[in-house]
Every structure is written in C-alpha cells, then in structure tokens.
Amino acid sequence: MTIESRIRITTLVLILYAVGLVLVLSWSSHQVGRGISGIETASQINRSAFMLRVLMKDYLEQGNKRILGQWDEQNLRLGRLLDEGQLSESLDTALLEGIRQRYQAVNHLYPRLIEMRASTETGDLNHDVTATKMLSALMFLQLEQLVHTANDLSMTTQTLTLKKRNFVGSLIVALGILAVMVILVNIHLIRRSVVYPLQMLSKGAESVGAGDLELVPETKSDDEVGKLTLAFNTMIAGLRKRTSDLKNAHSELELRIEERTAAYEQVRTQNDLLQAVLRAQTQFISFANPQELFRNLLHDLLTSTDSEFGFIGEIINTSEGEIYLKDRAIADISWDGESRKTYQKFADEKGLDFPIIRGLWGDVVRTGNPVISNDPANDPRRGGLPEGHPPLSSFLGLPFRSDGEVIGVAGIANRPGGYTQELVDFLQPYLATCANIIEAYRNENRRKAAEAELVLAYAQLEQRVLDRTAELESANERLVREIDERKRAEQSATTERQRFNEVLEILPAYVVLLAPDYHVPFANRFFEERFGKSGGKRCFEYLFGRTEPCEVCETYTVLKTNAPHHWEWTGPDGRNYDIHDFPFADTDASPLIMEVGIDITEQKSAEAEREKLITELETKNAELERFIYSVSHDLKSPLITIMTFLGFIEHAIAEGHTDNLNTDLERISRAASKMGQLLDEVLELSRIGRMFNPPTEIPMRDLVDEAVELVSGRIAQRGVKITIAPDLPVLYGDHPRLLDILQNLIENAVKFMGDQPNPEIEIGAREEAGETVLYVGDNGIGIEACYHERIFRLFDKLDQKTEGTGIGLALVKRIVEIHNGRIWVETEGIGKGSTFCFTLSHTVRVDDGEKLT
Amino acid sequence: MNVTGEPIIILLVEDDEDHAEIVKRSLKNHRVPNKIRHAADGQAAVDYLFRRGEYSNPEDSPRPHLILLDLRLPKMDGLEVLKQIKQTEGLLRIPVVVLTSSLAETDVARAYGHHANSYLVKPLNFKRFTELMTDFGFYWLGWNLNPFDRDRTDVA
C-alpha cells in the first residue's frame, strides 16, 4: 500500500470521526434539554396536586365557598398539565397514568362531596353526617395519593435526566480518548513506513559514497519508499556491473598489449628472415659464389632459429636411380680431427657428397615434409650419427620443394627448447627462397649445358643435311617402285570388295548399316527384298510408317554401350528375326551400327510346338497318374469288403453263428457289383481317350434334343422344366462324345435338384471374351466354392449316398479336354443352383456358318 | 483301459459302410473296452470334433481318445481333416491313426507331413485284417500311453 493511500485513509477516518462526534453531541444535548423540560412539567404537576390538597383541606375545615373557585382554577390547570405531560417523552408514562387516574377519581368524588356538604349545611337530616365524613376522608386519601404520585414523577424525571447527563459526559470523555489514540497510531505508522526506510536509504547512500558497493538496503514494501529502495539497489547493481566491466576492460587491454608485444617480436624476427631472404636473392642475382650464398643462408637460418649448427644440401638424382645429398653449406662445428679434415675438403667449390640417404634426413627426402625431432637419440626414425659428430639434442629437417619435388634439404640442430610446427610455418618463405635458389642454380647449370649442346647439334645438323639429300635421292627411286606395287594392290582390293559384296548379296540373312539419325546408308539384297528400299527415309518411317522411333527397338542401345547386342525382332512382315547389332565405324570414322538379321520364324514355331507338346504330355502324364491312383484305390475298396466279409462268413460258419450270414452275403454282392460297374466305367473312360469317331459338324440344338430325350424318364419323374435357348451354335467334334457331355450334365442337374419345388434347367450358349461358352444351368442344391475343383475328379463324390460311382463329371471333363476346351462350374453357393460352363474352343462354329479360329 | 475303467472312445472316420462294419466288428470283442463313434465323411468328422450342428451336445459327442481316419472321403478329404485337427490346440494331442486302402507313397508322405501319428493300410486278406485290428487294439488302446491317461498305472 502506498503512503499516499495510507494518508488518504487516515484523513477519511478522522473526518468520519469528527462527524460522528458532532452527531453524538447534538443528540445528547437534545436529550438533556428534553430531560430539563420534563423536570419542569413534573414539578408543576407536583405543585398543582399539592395546591389541590391544601385547598380541599381549607374548604373542608372552613367551608368557605370562595376556596372552591380557587380549586376549580387549580383543578383545570392540573388537567392541562397532565395533557401536556402526555405529549412529553421524558416523563414516566406509568406514573403519569397513575396521576391521571387519581385526578379523575378526585374529579369524580368532588361534585358528590360538594353536594353532601351543601345539604349538611342546610340542615337536611336525611343526610348522614358520617357519610359526608367518609366521603371527605376518601377525597383526602385520593388527594394524598395524587400528591405522592406527582412527587414520585418529579423525582423519577429528575433522576432519569441526571443519568442521561452523566452518560453524555462519559461519552464525550471516551470519544476524546479515542481521538488521541487514532492520531497516535497514525503518527507511528507514518514514522514506520517513511522515516525508517528513508534512514536506511540515506545510510546506504553514505556507504556507497564511501565506496562500498556491497551494501543492499532491504525492500519489504511496495510503496514509494520501497520503489525508491529498489531504484537505489538497481543503481548500485549498475554501478557494480560498470565497475567490473571497467576491470575486465583493463585486463583485456593488458592482454592485448602483451599480444601486440609478442606480435611485434614475431614481426621483427620475420623481418630479419625476410631480410636474409632478400640478401640471398640479391647475392644470387649478383652471381655470387653459390657456396658463399648457401653459407650466408645457413648462417641466417641458424641465427633466426637460435640453432647451434646446421646443414644445407641439394638432392641429386643419378641416372642409376640413386639419390645423393650434395652439401651446399655446412656450419663450422667442432668435429674431431678426422671430420675437421673432411670439413676442410668440403670447403672448396666442389662440395661434399653423401651417397646414402637414411635416418632423419632420409625421412625429410622421402616424405617431402619437415621432420621435427626433439629427442633424436630415441627417435625411431634416426639413422645414427657419423664418427665424431657433435651430440644432437634437437633436430629440424626442412625440405626445399619445387614443383612437388624435393630438390634440397636443410637441417638445423640443438635449438634450446626444441623445434615446433609454428617455427616450421614461420620458415616457409625462407624454404621457398632456398628452393627457388637451388632451382635457379640448377637452371643456370642446365642452360650452360644446353648452350654447349646447341653448338654440337648445329655441327651435327649440317652433316645430317648432307646425309638426308643422299637419302632422298634413293627414296625417290624406291617410291616409283612402290607406286607400281600400290596400283597392283588396289586392283586386287577392288576384286576383293566385289567378292565381298557378292557374299553380302547372296547371304540368307539381312545386313544393314544404320546411322544414329535412323537413316539406312546400306542394306543388302535380302533386306531390300523383304522390306523394300529405304529411299532416303528413316528406318521407322519406311518399315512401319511411324513418325517416331519404335519403343521396342533395341538396336540403338549399341550406340550407348558401344558393345555388340543380341535380341529378337518381329519385322513388318510378321516374321521373327534373330538380330545381332555391332558398333561400326564409317570410313570417315563416324559411328554406325551394323545389324545382321536371321529369319528364325520356322525355328521359333517349331520350338513353340515342341513346348506345347511337352506341356500336353506332362498334363497327360499327371492325368494318367491321378487315374491310376484313383482306380487302384477305388477298385481296392470293394475287394477289401469282399475278402474280409468272406472271412467273417467262414469264421461264423466254423463257430456255428449264422445270424449275420445274409447281411454279410449282401455286402459281398453289393461290393462285387460296384466293382463291376467301376471296371466298366474305367474302360469307358479309357476309350474316350482315343476318339473313335471322326469329327463332324452337329447343330447343338440337335444334340440337346437327343440328350433331353435320353434323360426324359428322370426329367418327367422329377417334373423338371427344361428351357433351351434359341440361336444355339453348330458344334464340331465326335458326335457320341459331345452327346455324352450334355447327357451327363443334364442327368447331374436333375440328380442334384434337392427339394426344389419348381425344378428348372436352362441350356444355352453365350459369347464371352471372344469364345463361345456353352452352359447347362439349374436351380438345384448348388455346390460350395471349395468343391469346385474336386467334383471333376474321378470317383470323387461329395455325397456317398447318391447313386453312381463319381465318374460322370470326370468323363465330361475328359471329353471337353479332348476337344481342346475347358469346363468349370459357376454357383452362388448352397441352395442357389449351379451352372456348368464349357468351351470347345477351336471346333465350335457359329450358326451363320463362319468358322471361328 | 484307463484307471476309471471307462471304455476308450474311438472316432472312426470312414465313408465306406462295409469297411466301417469290419472295424467295428474287429474291435467289438477286444479285450480293451472301447466305444466307436462313426463319422461317414470328413465334414461330419470335423463337425463332431468341433461340436458343431448335431454334435453340439458334449454328452452325446464325447471327445475321442483316438481317431481312426480314412484318407479318401467325400466332401472334405482325410488330409484336410487331419490338417484341421493338428492345427487346433484342443485337438492336436489326440493320436490320429490313418487307416486307408492307399499304398501310394505320396499319401504316406503327406499324412506324416500333416503330423499323422500312424499310417495303416487295409489288408486284402481277412486274417490279416483281423490280426491288424487286434494288434492295433493292443498297441493303441493298450500299450500306448494316451495324453488323457494321466493316472494310468497298469502300464508301469
């Protein structure tokens, strides 16, 4: 809560308090004023009552009628006062009511008393003196009580007013005390929320002024002082951050100065090195002694790398493939006596050759990379030191490269603290300079050698011109001879070409050349005979009359693969060609395709024929196997029955039980006749395999009529309605067999009518996918989808109880297949009938007489 | 015989009425008490085993302890029946003995391929047929421990 709102609330409380005080004071003064007027009225009533008693006493004692006038006046006054008192709220109503009753009682008694008194005075004896006295006494008693009650009223009113006055007094005192307390509390609150936090803040400001940034004054409230404290804290935090930023900036600055100093050092060293490089180049340009030049380079290298001693060499590749290291400079180091001699020997112009390159040096030469070894004694690459070589504590090998080839090396050793990659990087310009110098040096040498060679060559050339002139003369003679020979050879080539053309022309295959733009630059006679001349047209245009290349053509893949391609092609003449395509270059080397096509139509059809025969044979074999299996199984079953029941009978007779004899004999007889039937049918089936009758044309309608006639007995017995479609085709095949098909299918349909109340059979033909489908449909029991294949199997019956051996549909299938047809059943399931459909594909003629193929 | 003395129940699946009669007669007076339930085709056999249709009451169609199965059956052939038995968790432990007239190697191979427990060929000779059934009774109903005979003691 903010201080401003606190002050507002406080002011509001004070105003409310003052208003309340004024209200209370006015209310209490009103109350006291009313009490005082009440006292006045009560004392007047009291006085009037007292006067009435005095007047009555005087009248009764003196009998003065004048007193009665005073009484009436006083009595009237008391009645008025009582009416007034009734309106006043500060008088006790109970007491006032009591006074009023007495007053009425007195006024009731008064006329009687006056009358009684008057009669007594006139001497009327009828009136009892005693009664008068009693009435007077009663009057007195009433008056006495009236006075007493009026006195009570006066007293009570006074006491009540006094009480009210006291209460108002104490109320004023209490309100005064409360006002003082409210003011005190307010002062305390303002002190606590304003003065104390301000003191804290001023303390904080003092300590910040003294440099202490760690002090953080507490903020508890969210009032103005709280916000002030918060702002103060934010300010201190800002100060703290700014101070630490300054510190950081200072240390960063110091670091940068250090870096700058180090960079300066590096630049200075680099400058030294560049100066050395410049010096070396200047010396080289001024044709200084190479020995001198490399010595200076080595000196600079040693100085700039703080190395103790070193070496610069050039790589010499001998013609034998060996690699030599030729010393160009060597630091004067303290070797032993022998090596000192060697060093002296080296000091002349020729330098010193090291024939074997191995160890750390070798690594530099082989890899072409710098080699750093800060512990050469234990380095796995080391190759050992020569006799008298000063000890190595660190080693740096540097290659000089030109065009990727190592043409020289520098080796420096014993730098305090060893060598680093940074140092190697730093030395790059130096290395490049050394390489340039060696390369330039080499070039210089080569130029000198070339000049000498040129002089020699010139002399040789003169000699050669002389030789060549002589040679030319003899060559001319030879040429004349060769031209003669060439002419003869050309003659024979023409003959050869003619012969080759002959071969191409009479070849029983076509040969064409095809250009990438699909034109046909050459075609042999075979090709032109088959497909005509191209006449400048593109191959697809004149072969197939197309406007764009054929999708199926594989010829042009040769252009992509540049390899021979072998495929088969069907030409516009409908014949099959075995195609060989070869990449071929024309005389001007432009790409062509040579295509050779061999007519394989006959070969292919023979092949297809053979495959068809094989498939047929396989089908027949499988069928035969199935047939043998079924026959063996189904013929065996009745045999088992016969044999076993014969055994039972034998046994029974031996034991004398003859109860089952008759039924057993019946079983045997049934089995035997079933076996006979099976054998007959098997024979029939095998006979179908060899079509006895030559095929003839039979109108299907005639066949249907014949078949219906054969089954008419059963049809009539079951009451089947037969519907035969009009426009049935003419069939072509073995007449009795085709009749077998229809007879069997119709018989079957009648047999499996179930309990159909309106049995119907429909026989017809329909065109479907280019073939004629013949069908026999019924509305009988139908066949479940899972049995659609099984029903055509030999001796396979779905219901063992039905008559027949299960050969019917197998037989039908066999006949249909012999006529190259297919047979299947269409049914919507149990109870929805079934339709047997079959085709006799290539032997069916439609009724307009045109043969279908 | 199991320990409770109740007869062993055999489901005979055979379409040939005469052959079924032969089996029934051969096992009728066998020393091992047995009860034969006859299914005349593959569909009936499967309906019996799965308690469908007329076989839905377990009282009338108790689970067999052994199945004698012919292969060449109408409607659903024996191999299909065998396949369904051996693919059903509640049935696959019932021993299935194939009893058929087929000597074809492919039939033998396919029967064992579908987990038949034994393959018997119906002999042509009466004596041998009755011998086979007697031996079958001793082996399959006597000696052989059936997965349902947990409490059998007479074998040990």
Coordinates of N, CA, C and O in Angstrom, one line a residue, chain A residues 312-371:
Chain A
I312 N 72.9 -27.4 -45.3 CA 72.0 -27.2 -46.4 C 72.6 -28.1 -47.5 O 73.8 -28.1 -47.8
G313 N 71.7 -28.9 -48.1 CA 72.2 -29.8 -49.2 C 71.2 -29.8 -50.4 O 70.0 -29.5 -50.2
E314 N 71.8 -30.2 -51.5 CA 70.9 -30.3 -52.7 C 70.8 -31.8 -53.0 O 71.7 -32.6 -52.9
I315 N 69.6 -32.2 -53.5 CA 69.3 -33.6 -53.9 C 69.7 -33.8 -55.3 O 69.3 -33.1 -56.2
I316 N 70.6 -34.8 -55.5 CA 71.0 -35.1 -56.9 C 70.5 -36.5 -57.2 O 70.8 -37.5 -56.5
N317 N 69.6 -36.6 -58.2 CA 69.2 -37.9 -58.7 C 70.1 -38.4 -59.8 O 70.2 -37.8 -60.8
T318 N 70.8 -39.5 -59.6 CA 71.7 -40.0 -60.6 C 70.9 -40.8 -61.6 O 69.7 -41.1 -61.4
S319 N 71.4 -41.0 -62.8 CA 70.7 -41.8 -63.8 C 70.5 -43.2 -63.4 O 69.6 -43.9 -64.0
E320 N 71.3 -43.7 -62.4 CA 71.1 -45.1 -62.0 C 69.9 -45.2 -61.0 O 69.6 -46.2 -60.4
G321 N 69.3 -44.1 -60.7 CA 68.1 -44.1 -59.8 C 68.5 -43.9 -58.4 O 67.7 -43.9 -57.5
E322 N 69.8 -43.7 -58.1 CA 70.2 -43.5 -56.7 C 70.0 -42.0 -56.4 O 70.0 -41.1 -57.2
I323 N 69.9 -41.7 -55.1 CA 69.7 -40.3 -54.6 C 70.9 -39.9 -53.8 O 71.4 -40.6 -52.9
Y324 N 71.5 -38.8 -54.2 CA 72.7 -38.2 -53.5 C 72.3 -37.0 -52.8 O 71.4 -36.3 -53.3
L325 N 72.9 -36.7 -51.7 CA 72.7 -35.4 -51.0 C 74.0 -34.7 -51.1 O 75.0 -35.1 -50.6
K326 N 73.9 -33.6 -51.9 CA 75.2 -32.8 -52.1 C 75.1 -31.6 -51.2 O 74.2 -30.8 -51.2
D327 N 76.2 -31.5 -50.4 CA 76.3 -30.4 -49.4 C 76.5 -29.1 -50.1 O 77.4 -29.0 -51.0
R328 N 75.7 -28.1 -49.7 CA 75.9 -26.8 -50.3 C 76.5 -25.9 -49.2 O 77.1 -24.9 -49.5
A329 N 76.2 -26.2 -47.9 CA 76.7 -25.4 -46.8 C 76.7 -26.2 -45.6 O 75.9 -27.0 -45.4
I330 N 77.7 -26.0 -44.8 CA 77.8 -26.7 -43.5 C 78.3 -25.8 -42.4 O 79.2 -25.0 -42.7
A331 N 77.7 -25.8 -41.3 CA 78.1 -24.9 -40.2 C 79.4 -25.4 -39.7 O 79.7 -26.6 -39.6
D332 N 80.3 -24.5 -39.3 CA 81.6 -24.9 -38.8 C 81.4 -25.4 -37.4 O 81.2 -24.7 -36.4
I333 N 81.4 -26.7 -37.3 CA 81.2 -27.3 -36.0 C 82.4 -28.1 -35.5 O 83.2 -28.5 -36.4
S334 N 82.4 -28.2 -34.3 CA 83.7 -28.8 -33.7 C 83.6 -30.3 -33.8 O 83.1 -31.0 -32.9
W335 N 84.0 -30.9 -34.9 CA 84.1 -32.3 -35.0 C 85.5 -32.7 -34.6 O 86.3 -31.9 -34.2
D336 N 85.7 -34.0 -34.6 CA 87.1 -34.5 -34.2 C 88.0 -34.2 -35.4 O 87.6 -33.7 -36.4
G337 N 89.3 -34.6 -35.2 CA 90.3 -34.3 -36.2 C 90.0 -34.8 -37.6 O 90.1 -34.1 -38.6
E338 N 89.4 -36.0 -37.7 CA 89.1 -36.6 -39.0 C 88.1 -35.8 -39.7 O 88.2 -35.5 -40.8
S339 N 87.0 -35.5 -39.0 CA 85.9 -34.8 -39.6 C 86.3 -33.4 -39.9 O 85.8 -32.8 -40.9
R340 N 87.2 -32.8 -39.2 CA 87.7 -31.5 -39.5 C 88.3 -31.5 -40.8 O 88.1 -30.6 -41.7
K341 N 89.1 -32.6 -41.1 CA 89.7 -32.7 -42.4 C 88.6 -32.8 -43.5 O 88.7 -32.1 -44.5
T342 N 87.6 -33.6 -43.2 CA 86.5 -33.7 -44.2 C 85.9 -32.3 -44.4 O 85.6 -32.0 -45.5
Y343 N 85.7 -31.6 -43.3 CA 85.1 -30.3 -43.4 C 86.0 -29.4 -44.3 O 85.5 -28.7 -45.2
Q344 N 87.3 -29.5 -44.1 CA 88.2 -28.7 -45.0 C 88.1 -29.0 -46.4 O 88.1 -28.2 -47.3
K345 N 88.0 -30.3 -46.7 CA 87.8 -30.8 -48.0 C 86.6 -30.3 -48.7 O 86.5 -29.9 -49.8
F346 N 85.5 -30.2 -47.9 CA 84.2 -29.7 -48.3 C 84.3 -28.2 -48.7 O 83.5 -27.8 -49.6
A347 N 85.2 -27.5 -48.0 CA 85.2 -26.1 -48.1 C 85.5 -25.6 -49.5 O 85.2 -24.4 -49.8
D348 N 86.0 -26.4 -50.4 CA 86.3 -25.9 -51.7 C 85.0 -25.9 -52.6 O 83.9 -26.3 -52.1
E349 N 85.1 -25.6 -53.8 CA 84.0 -25.4 -54.7 C 83.1 -26.6 -54.9 O 81.9 -26.5 -55.0
K350 N 83.8 -27.8 -54.9 CA 83.0 -29.0 -55.3 C 82.0 -29.4 -54.3 O 81.0 -30.1 -54.7
G351 N 82.2 -29.1 -53.0 CA 81.2 -29.6 -52.0 C 81.5 -31.0 -51.6 O 82.5 -31.6 -52.0
L352 N 80.6 -31.6 -50.9 CA 80.8 -32.9 -50.3 C 79.5 -33.8 -50.6 O 78.4 -33.3 -50.4
D353 N 79.7 -35.0 -51.1 CA 78.6 -35.8 -51.4 C 78.3 -36.9 -50.3 O 79.2 -37.5 -49.9
F354 N 77.0 -37.0 -50.0 CA 76.6 -38.1 -49.1 C 75.8 -39.1 -49.9 O 74.7 -38.8 -50.3
P355 N 76.4 -40.2 -50.2 CA 75.7 -41.1 -51.1 C 74.5 -41.8 -50.5 O 73.6 -42.2 -51.2
I356 N 74.4 -42.0 -49.2 CA 73.3 -42.8 -48.6 C 72.4 -41.8 -47.9 O 72.8 -41.0 -47.0
I357 N 71.1 -41.9 -48.2 CA 70.2 -41.1 -47.5 C 69.3 -42.0 -46.6 O 68.5 -42.8 -47.1
R358 N 69.5 -41.8 -45.4 CA 68.7 -42.6 -44.4 C 68.5 -41.8 -43.2 O 68.9 -40.6 -43.1
G359 N 67.8 -42.4 -42.2 CA 67.6 -41.7 -40.9 C 66.7 -40.5 -41.1 O 65.8 -40.5 -41.9
L360 N 66.9 -39.5 -40.2 CA 66.0 -38.3 -40.1 C 66.1 -37.6 -41.5 O 65.1 -37.1 -42.0
W361 N 67.3 -37.5 -42.1 CA 67.5 -36.9 -43.4 C 66.6 -37.6 -44.4 O 65.9 -37.0 -45.2
G362 N 66.8 -38.9 -44.4 CA 66.1 -39.7 -45.4 C 64.6 -39.5 -45.3 O 63.9 -39.3 -46.3
D363 N 64.0 -39.3 -44.1 CA 62.6 -39.1 -43.9 C 62.2 -37.8 -44.5 O 61.1 -37.8 -45.2
V364 N 63.0 -36.8 -44.4 CA 62.7 -35.5 -45.0 C 62.6 -35.7 -46.5 O 61.7 -35.2 -47.2
V365 N 63.6 -36.4 -47.1 CA 63.7 -36.5 -48.6 C 62.5 -37.4 -49.1 O 61.9 -37.0 -50.0
R366 N 62.3 -38.5 -48.3 CA 61.3 -39.4 -48.8 C 59.9 -38.8 -48.7 O 59.1 -38.9 -49.7
T367 N 59.6 -38.2 -47.6 CA 58.2 -37.8 -47.4 C 58.0 -36.4 -48.0 O 56.9 -36.0 -48.3
G368 N 59.1 -35.6 -48.1 CA 58.9 -34.2 -48.6 C 58.3 -33.3 -47.5 O 57.9 -32.2 -47.8
N369 N 58.2 -33.8 -46.3 CA 57.7 -33.0 -45.2 C 58.7 -32.6 -44.2 O 59.7 -33.4 -44.0
P370 N 58.6 -31.6 -43.5 CA 59.5 -31.2 -42.4 C 59.5 -32.3 -41.3 O 58.5 -33.0 -41.1
V371 N 60.7 -32.6 -40.7 CA 60.8 -33.6 -39.7 C 61.3 -32.9 -38.4 O 62.3 -32.2 -38.4

